[in-house]
PDB file of C-alpha atoms in Angstrom:
ATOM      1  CA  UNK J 370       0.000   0.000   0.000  1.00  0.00           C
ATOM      2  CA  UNK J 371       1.268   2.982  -1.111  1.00  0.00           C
ATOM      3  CA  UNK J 372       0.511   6.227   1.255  1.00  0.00           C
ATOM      4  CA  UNK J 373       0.528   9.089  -1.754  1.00  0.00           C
ATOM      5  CA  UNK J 374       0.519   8.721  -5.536  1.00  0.00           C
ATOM      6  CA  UNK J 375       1.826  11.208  -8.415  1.00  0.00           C
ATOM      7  CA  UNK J 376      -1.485  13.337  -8.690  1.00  0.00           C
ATOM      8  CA  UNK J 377      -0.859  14.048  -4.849  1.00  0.00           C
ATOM      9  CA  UNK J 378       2.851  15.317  -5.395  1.00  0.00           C
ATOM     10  CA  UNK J 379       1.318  17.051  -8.734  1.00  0.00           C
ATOM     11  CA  UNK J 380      -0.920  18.921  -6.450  1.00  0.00           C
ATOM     12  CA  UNK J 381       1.596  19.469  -3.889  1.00  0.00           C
ATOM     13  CA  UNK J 382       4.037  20.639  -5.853  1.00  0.00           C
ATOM     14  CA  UNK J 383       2.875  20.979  -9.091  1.00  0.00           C
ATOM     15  CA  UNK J 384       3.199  19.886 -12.414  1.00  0.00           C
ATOM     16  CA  UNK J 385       6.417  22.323 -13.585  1.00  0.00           C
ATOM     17  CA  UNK J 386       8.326  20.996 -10.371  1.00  0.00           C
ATOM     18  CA  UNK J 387       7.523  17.889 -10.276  1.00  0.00           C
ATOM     19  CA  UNK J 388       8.416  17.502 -14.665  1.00  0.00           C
ATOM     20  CA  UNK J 389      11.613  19.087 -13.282  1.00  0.00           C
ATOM     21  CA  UNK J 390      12.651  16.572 -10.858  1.00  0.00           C
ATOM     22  CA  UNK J 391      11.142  13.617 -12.342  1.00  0.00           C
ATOM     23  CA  UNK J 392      11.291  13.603 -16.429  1.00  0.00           C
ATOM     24  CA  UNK J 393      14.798  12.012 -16.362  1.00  0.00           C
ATOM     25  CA  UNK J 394      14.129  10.790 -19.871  1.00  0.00           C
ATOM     26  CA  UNK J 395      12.988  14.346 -21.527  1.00  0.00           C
ATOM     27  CA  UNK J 396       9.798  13.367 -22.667  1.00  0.00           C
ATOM     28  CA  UNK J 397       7.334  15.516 -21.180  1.00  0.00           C
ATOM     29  CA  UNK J 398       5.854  13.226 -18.773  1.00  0.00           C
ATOM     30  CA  UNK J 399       7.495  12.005 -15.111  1.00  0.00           C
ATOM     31  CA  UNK J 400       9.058   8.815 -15.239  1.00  0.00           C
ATOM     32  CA  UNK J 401       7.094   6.098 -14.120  1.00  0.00           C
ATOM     33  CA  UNK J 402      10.251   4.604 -12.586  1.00  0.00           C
ATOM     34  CA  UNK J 403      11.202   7.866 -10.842  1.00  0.00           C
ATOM     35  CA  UNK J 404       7.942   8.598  -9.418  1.00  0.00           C
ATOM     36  CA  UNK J 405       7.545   4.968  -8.192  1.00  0.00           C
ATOM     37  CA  UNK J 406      10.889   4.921  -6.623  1.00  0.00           C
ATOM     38  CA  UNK J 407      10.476   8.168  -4.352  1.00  0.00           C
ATOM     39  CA  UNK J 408       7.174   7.144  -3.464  1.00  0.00           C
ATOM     40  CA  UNK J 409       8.553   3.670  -2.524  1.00  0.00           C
ATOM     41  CA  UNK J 410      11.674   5.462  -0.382  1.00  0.00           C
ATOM     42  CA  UNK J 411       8.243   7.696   1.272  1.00  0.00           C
ATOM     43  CA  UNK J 412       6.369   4.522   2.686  1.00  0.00           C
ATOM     44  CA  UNK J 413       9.809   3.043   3.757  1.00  0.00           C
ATOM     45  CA  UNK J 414      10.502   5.477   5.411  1.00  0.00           C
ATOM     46  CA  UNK J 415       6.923   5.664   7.210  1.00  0.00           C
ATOM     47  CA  UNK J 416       6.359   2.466   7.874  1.00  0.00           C
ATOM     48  CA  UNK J 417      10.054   2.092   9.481  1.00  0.00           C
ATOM     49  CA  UNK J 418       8.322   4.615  12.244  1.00  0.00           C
ATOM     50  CA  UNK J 419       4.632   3.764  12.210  1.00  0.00           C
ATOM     51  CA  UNK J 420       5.657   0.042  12.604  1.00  0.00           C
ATOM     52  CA  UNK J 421       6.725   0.703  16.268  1.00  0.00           C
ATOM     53  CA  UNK J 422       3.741   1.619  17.654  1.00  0.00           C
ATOM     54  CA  UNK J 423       0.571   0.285  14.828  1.00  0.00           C
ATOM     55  CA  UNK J 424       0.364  -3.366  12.970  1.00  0.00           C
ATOM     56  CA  UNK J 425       0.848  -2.566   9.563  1.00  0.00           C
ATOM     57  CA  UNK J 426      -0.765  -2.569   6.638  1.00  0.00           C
ATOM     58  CA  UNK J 427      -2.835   0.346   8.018  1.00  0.00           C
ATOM     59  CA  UNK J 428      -6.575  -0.450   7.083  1.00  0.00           C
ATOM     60  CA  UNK J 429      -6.443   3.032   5.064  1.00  0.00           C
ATOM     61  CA  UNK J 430      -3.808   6.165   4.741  1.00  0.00           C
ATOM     62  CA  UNK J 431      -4.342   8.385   7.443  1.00  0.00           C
ATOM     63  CA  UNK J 432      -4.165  12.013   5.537  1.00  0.00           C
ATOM     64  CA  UNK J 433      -1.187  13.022   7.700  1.00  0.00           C
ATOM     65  CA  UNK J 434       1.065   9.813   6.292  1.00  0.00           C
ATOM     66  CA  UNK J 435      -0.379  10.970   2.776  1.00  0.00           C
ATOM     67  CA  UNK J 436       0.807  14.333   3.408  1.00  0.00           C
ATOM     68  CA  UNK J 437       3.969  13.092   5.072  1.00  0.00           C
ATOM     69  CA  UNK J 438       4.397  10.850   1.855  1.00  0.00           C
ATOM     70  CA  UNK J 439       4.504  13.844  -0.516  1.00  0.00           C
ATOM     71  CA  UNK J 440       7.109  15.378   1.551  1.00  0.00           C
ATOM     72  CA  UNK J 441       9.478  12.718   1.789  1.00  0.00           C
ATOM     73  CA  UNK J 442       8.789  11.795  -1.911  1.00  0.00           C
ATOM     74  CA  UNK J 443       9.426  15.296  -3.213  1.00  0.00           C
ATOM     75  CA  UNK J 444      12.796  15.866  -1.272  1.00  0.00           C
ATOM     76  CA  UNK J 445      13.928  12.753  -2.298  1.00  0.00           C
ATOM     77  CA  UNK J 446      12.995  13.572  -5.907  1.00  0.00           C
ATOM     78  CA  UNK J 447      15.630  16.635  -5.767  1.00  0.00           C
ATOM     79  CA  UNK J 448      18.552  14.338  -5.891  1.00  0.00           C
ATOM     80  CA  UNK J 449      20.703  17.553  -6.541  1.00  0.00           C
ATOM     81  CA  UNK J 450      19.495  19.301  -3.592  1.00  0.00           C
ATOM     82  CA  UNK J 451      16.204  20.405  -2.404  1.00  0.00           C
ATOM     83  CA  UNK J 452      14.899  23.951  -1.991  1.00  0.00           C
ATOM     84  CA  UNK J 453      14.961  25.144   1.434  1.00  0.00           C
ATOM     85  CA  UNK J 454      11.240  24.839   1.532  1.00  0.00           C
ATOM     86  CA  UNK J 455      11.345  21.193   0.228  1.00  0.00           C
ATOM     87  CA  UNK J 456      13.874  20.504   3.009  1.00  0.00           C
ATOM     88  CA  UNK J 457      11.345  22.044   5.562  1.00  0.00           C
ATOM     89  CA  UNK J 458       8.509  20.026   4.619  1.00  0.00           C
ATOM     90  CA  UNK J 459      10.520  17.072   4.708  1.00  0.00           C
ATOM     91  CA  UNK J 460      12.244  17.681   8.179  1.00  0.00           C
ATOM     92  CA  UNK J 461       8.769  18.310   9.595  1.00  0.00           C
ATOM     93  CA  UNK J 462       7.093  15.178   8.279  1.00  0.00           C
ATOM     94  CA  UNK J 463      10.534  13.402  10.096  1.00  0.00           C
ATOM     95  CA  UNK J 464       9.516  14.810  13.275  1.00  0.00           C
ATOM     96  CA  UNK J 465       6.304  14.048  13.478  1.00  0.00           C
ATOM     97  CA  UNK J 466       6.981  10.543  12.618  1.00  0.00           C
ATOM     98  CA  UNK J 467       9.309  10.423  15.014  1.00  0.00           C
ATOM     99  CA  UNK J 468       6.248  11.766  17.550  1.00  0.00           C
ATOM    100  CA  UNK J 469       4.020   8.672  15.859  1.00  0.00           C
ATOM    101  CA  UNK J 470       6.409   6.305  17.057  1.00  0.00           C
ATOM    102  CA  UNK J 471       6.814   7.833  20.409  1.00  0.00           C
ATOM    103  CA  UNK J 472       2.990   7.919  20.854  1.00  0.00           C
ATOM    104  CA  UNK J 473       2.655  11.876  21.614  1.00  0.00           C
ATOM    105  CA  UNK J 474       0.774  11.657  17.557  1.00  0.00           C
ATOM    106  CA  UNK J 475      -2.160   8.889  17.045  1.00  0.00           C
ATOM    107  CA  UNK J 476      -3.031   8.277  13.500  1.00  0.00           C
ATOM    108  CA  UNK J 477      -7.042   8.252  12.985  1.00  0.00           C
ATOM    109  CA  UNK J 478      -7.648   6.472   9.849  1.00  0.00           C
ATOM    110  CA  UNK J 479     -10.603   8.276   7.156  1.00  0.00           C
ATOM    111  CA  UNK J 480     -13.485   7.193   9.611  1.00  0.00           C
ATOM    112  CA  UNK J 481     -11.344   8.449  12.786  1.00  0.00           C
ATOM    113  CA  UNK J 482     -10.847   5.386  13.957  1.00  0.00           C
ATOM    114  CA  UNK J 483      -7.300   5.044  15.565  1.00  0.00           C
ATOM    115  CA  UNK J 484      -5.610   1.572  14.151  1.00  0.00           C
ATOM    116  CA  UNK J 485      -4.337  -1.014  15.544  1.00  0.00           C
ATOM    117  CA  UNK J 486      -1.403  -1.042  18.072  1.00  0.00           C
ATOM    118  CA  UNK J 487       1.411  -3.318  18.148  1.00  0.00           C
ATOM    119  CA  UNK J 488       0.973  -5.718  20.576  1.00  0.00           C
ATOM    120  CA  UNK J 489       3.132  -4.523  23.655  1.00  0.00           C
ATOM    121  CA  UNK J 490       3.523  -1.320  22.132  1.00  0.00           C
ATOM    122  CA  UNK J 491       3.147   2.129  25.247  1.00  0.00           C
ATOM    123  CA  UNK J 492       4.245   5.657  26.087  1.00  0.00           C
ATOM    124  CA  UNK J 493       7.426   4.876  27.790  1.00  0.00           C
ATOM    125  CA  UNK J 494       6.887   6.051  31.890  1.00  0.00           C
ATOM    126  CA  UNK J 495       9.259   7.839  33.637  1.00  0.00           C
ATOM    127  CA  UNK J 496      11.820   5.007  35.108  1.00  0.00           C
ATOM    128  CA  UNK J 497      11.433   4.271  38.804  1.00  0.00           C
ATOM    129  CA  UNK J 498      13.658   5.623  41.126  1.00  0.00           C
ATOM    130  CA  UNK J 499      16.825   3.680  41.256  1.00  0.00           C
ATOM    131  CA  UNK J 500      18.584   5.363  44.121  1.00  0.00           C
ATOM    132  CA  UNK J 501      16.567   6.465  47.304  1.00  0.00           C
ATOM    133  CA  UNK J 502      17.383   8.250  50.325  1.00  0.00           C
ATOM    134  CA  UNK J 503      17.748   4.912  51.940  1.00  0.00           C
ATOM    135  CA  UNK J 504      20.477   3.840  49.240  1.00  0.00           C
ATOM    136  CA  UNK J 505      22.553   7.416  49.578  1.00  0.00           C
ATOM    137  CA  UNK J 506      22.056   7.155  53.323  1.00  0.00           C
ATOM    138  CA  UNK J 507      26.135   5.949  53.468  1.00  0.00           C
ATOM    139  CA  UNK J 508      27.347   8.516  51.150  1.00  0.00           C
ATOM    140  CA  UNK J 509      28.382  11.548  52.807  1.00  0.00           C
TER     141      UNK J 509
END
């Protein structure tokens, strides 16, 4: 399952930009291969995150991984270096998937239903107190 497709990074970025980065071949038209290939690296990249906390597949695309997918997809499509905005995007849609994995970002699907978990999957607590006043008692 692929979380965006080329009319989302057309109408992301549009079609100049995106004929730009992804007509490798000169014809007029992105390159299948291209296209497929960033979009690919995009879900890798997701899923490597969502995986820790929800059982993939996800029963839909959550718009946030969609958008998230364009960002990644389009940075990776400037293989000579992206515009600072490009680079924003894609640092943002990072951080939130770092948050995703974390837990401190749920993912409702279309219906707003949250997926799945992982099985064992939480918000990490704060640790328990390994030294106590009893412990430091002899250090003086």
């Amino acid at each position: 399952m692929s979380y965006a497709v080329l009319a989302d990074l057309i109408a992301r970025a549009g079609h100049v930009e995106i004929l730009q980065v992804a007509d490798r071949d000169g014809l007029g038209v992105p390159d299948p291969d291209v296209i497929a290939a960033a979009l690919a690296d995009a879900d890798s990249t997701i899923n490597g995150y969502v995986r820790v906390k929800y059982a993939l597949p996800l029963p839909g695309t959550p718009r946030l991984l969609n958008t998230w997918a364009v960002s990644i997809a389009r940075y990776v499509l400037h293989r000579d270096g992206a515009p600072d905005h490009v680079t924003a995007d894609y640092k943002d849609a990072i951080a939130g998937l770092k948050d995703v994995a974390r837990g401190l970002i749920t993912l409702p699907d279309a219906a707003g239903e949250t997926p799945a978990e992982v099985a064992g999957t939480h918000v990490a607590a704060s640790p328990r107190e390994v030294f106590t006043r009893t412990h430091l008692r002899g250090w003086r």
